[in-house]
PDB file of C-alpha atoms in Angstrom:
ATOM      1  CA  UNK A   1      92.493  86.752  82.085  1.00  0.00           C
ATOM      2  CA  UNK A   2      96.074  84.778  81.935  1.00  0.00           C
ATOM      3  CA  UNK A   3      97.628  87.716  83.147  1.00  0.00           C
ATOM      4  CA  UNK A   4      95.070  87.960  85.945  1.00  0.00           C
ATOM      5  CA  UNK A   5      96.176  84.342  86.995  1.00  0.00           C
ATOM      6  CA  UNK A   6     100.110  84.766  86.990  1.00  0.00           C
ATOM      7  CA  UNK A   7     100.049  87.895  88.884  1.00  0.00           C
ATOM      8  CA  UNK A   8      98.328  86.194  91.460  1.00  0.00           C
ATOM      9  CA  UNK A   9     100.327  83.186  91.659  1.00  0.00           C
ATOM     10  CA  UNK A  10     103.217  85.902  91.502  1.00  0.00           C
ATOM     11  CA  UNK A  11     101.851  87.548  94.477  1.00  0.00           C
ATOM     12  CA  UNK A  12     101.076  84.424  96.782  1.00  0.00           C
ATOM     13  CA  UNK A  13     104.912  83.595  95.905  1.00  0.00           C
ATOM     14  CA  UNK A  14     105.894  86.671  97.249  1.00  0.00           C
ATOM     15  CA  UNK A  15     103.995  86.080 100.475  1.00  0.00           C
ATOM     16  CA  UNK A  16     105.281  82.460 100.909  1.00  0.00           C
ATOM     17  CA  UNK A  17     108.176  83.977 100.403  1.00  0.00           C
ATOM     18  CA  UNK A  18     108.149  86.423 103.294  1.00  0.00           C
ATOM     19  CA  UNK A  19     106.907  83.828 105.557  1.00  0.00           C
ATOM     20  CA  UNK A  20     109.911  81.543 104.535  1.00  0.00           C
ATOM     21  CA  UNK A  21     112.255  84.676 105.228  1.00  0.00           C
ATOM     22  CA  UNK A  22     110.456  85.146 108.013  1.00  0.00           C
ATOM     23  CA  UNK A  23     110.564  81.963 109.404  1.00  0.00           C
ATOM     24  CA  UNK A  24     113.948  82.085 108.746  1.00  0.00           C
ATOM     25  CA  UNK A  25     114.632  85.252 110.478  1.00  0.00           C
ATOM     26  CA  UNK A  26     112.897  83.744 113.865  1.00  0.00           C
ATOM     27  CA  UNK A  27     115.443  80.428 113.957  1.00  0.00           C
ATOM     28  CA  UNK A  28     118.304  83.132 113.747  1.00  0.00           C
ATOM     29  CA  UNK A  29     117.234  85.014 117.326  1.00  0.00           C
ATOM     30  CA  UNK A  30     116.385  81.400 118.854  1.00  0.00           C
ATOM     31  CA  UNK A  31     119.215  81.022 121.074  1.00  0.00           C
ATOM     32  CA  UNK A  32     119.660  84.854 121.730  1.00  0.00           C
ATOM     33  CA  UNK A  33     119.013  87.755 125.163  1.00  0.00           C
ATOM     34  CA  UNK A  34     115.457  87.668 125.250  1.00  0.00           C
ATOM     35  CA  UNK A  35     115.375  91.100 126.176  1.00  0.00           C
ATOM     36  CA  UNK A  36     117.220  91.525 122.727  1.00  0.00           C
ATOM     37  CA  UNK A  37     114.646  88.794 120.635  1.00  0.00           C
ATOM     38  CA  UNK A  38     111.524  90.733 122.090  1.00  0.00           C
ATOM     39  CA  UNK A  39     111.490  93.757 119.416  1.00  0.00           C
ATOM     40  CA  UNK A  40     112.884  91.962 116.893  1.00  0.00           C
ATOM     41  CA  UNK A  41     109.746  89.047 117.388  1.00  0.00           C
ATOM     42  CA  UNK A  42     107.844  92.036 117.534  1.00  0.00           C
ATOM     43  CA  UNK A  43     108.573  93.506 114.297  1.00  0.00           C
ATOM     44  CA  UNK A  44     108.157  89.536 112.105  1.00  0.00           C
ATOM     45  CA  UNK A  45     105.006  89.464 113.913  1.00  0.00           C
ATOM     46  CA  UNK A  46     103.712  92.403 111.397  1.00  0.00           C
ATOM     47  CA  UNK A  47     105.355  90.571 108.695  1.00  0.00           C
ATOM     48  CA  UNK A  48     104.070  86.957 108.842  1.00  0.00           C
ATOM     49  CA  UNK A  49     100.467  88.855 108.980  1.00  0.00           C
ATOM     50  CA  UNK A  50     101.493  90.667 105.490  1.00  0.00           C
ATOM     51  CA  UNK A  51     102.807  87.326 104.671  1.00  0.00           C
ATOM     52  CA  UNK A  52      99.686  85.377 104.864  1.00  0.00           C
ATOM     53  CA  UNK A  53      97.845  88.518 103.639  1.00  0.00           C
ATOM     54  CA  UNK A  54      99.596  88.130  99.988  1.00  0.00           C
ATOM     55  CA  UNK A  55      99.253  84.950  99.998  1.00  0.00           C
ATOM     56  CA  UNK A  56      95.788  84.850 100.719  1.00  0.00           C
ATOM     57  CA  UNK A  57      94.870  88.208  98.597  1.00  0.00           C
ATOM     58  CA  UNK A  58      97.177  86.403  95.625  1.00  0.00           C
ATOM     59  CA  UNK A  59      95.542  82.918  95.883  1.00  0.00           C
ATOM     60  CA  UNK A  60      91.865  85.453  95.770  1.00  0.00           C
ATOM     61  CA  UNK A  61      93.339  86.925  92.685  1.00  0.00           C
ATOM     62  CA  UNK A  62      94.646  83.366  91.085  1.00  0.00           C
ATOM     63  CA  UNK A  63      89.747  81.847  91.683  1.00  0.00           C
ATOM     64  CA  UNK A  64      88.511  84.927  90.501  1.00  0.00           C
ATOM     65  CA  UNK A  65      91.121  85.194  87.278  1.00  0.00           C
ATOM     66  CA  UNK A  66      90.421  80.824  86.547  1.00  0.00           C
ATOM     67  CA  UNK A  67      86.394  81.788  87.137  1.00  0.00           C
ATOM     68  CA  UNK A  68      86.338  84.691  84.839  1.00  0.00           C
ATOM     69  CA  UNK A  69      88.164  83.296  82.252  1.00  0.00           C
TER      70      UNK A  69
END
């Protein structure tokens, strides 16, 4: 079960890394023209939700591994 815990932790770290990348990317778009920034922000919304999902599933896998192990 130790492998499951580490796999879940890695998945959570990947999700958190994706969230941080989205924040940095959105911060770079702050001063740009709104018409140009809108398509980029729309794609960042999808990546942001993917990062939240990865973090959630990773933590769920960690908890399952701890409960089963």
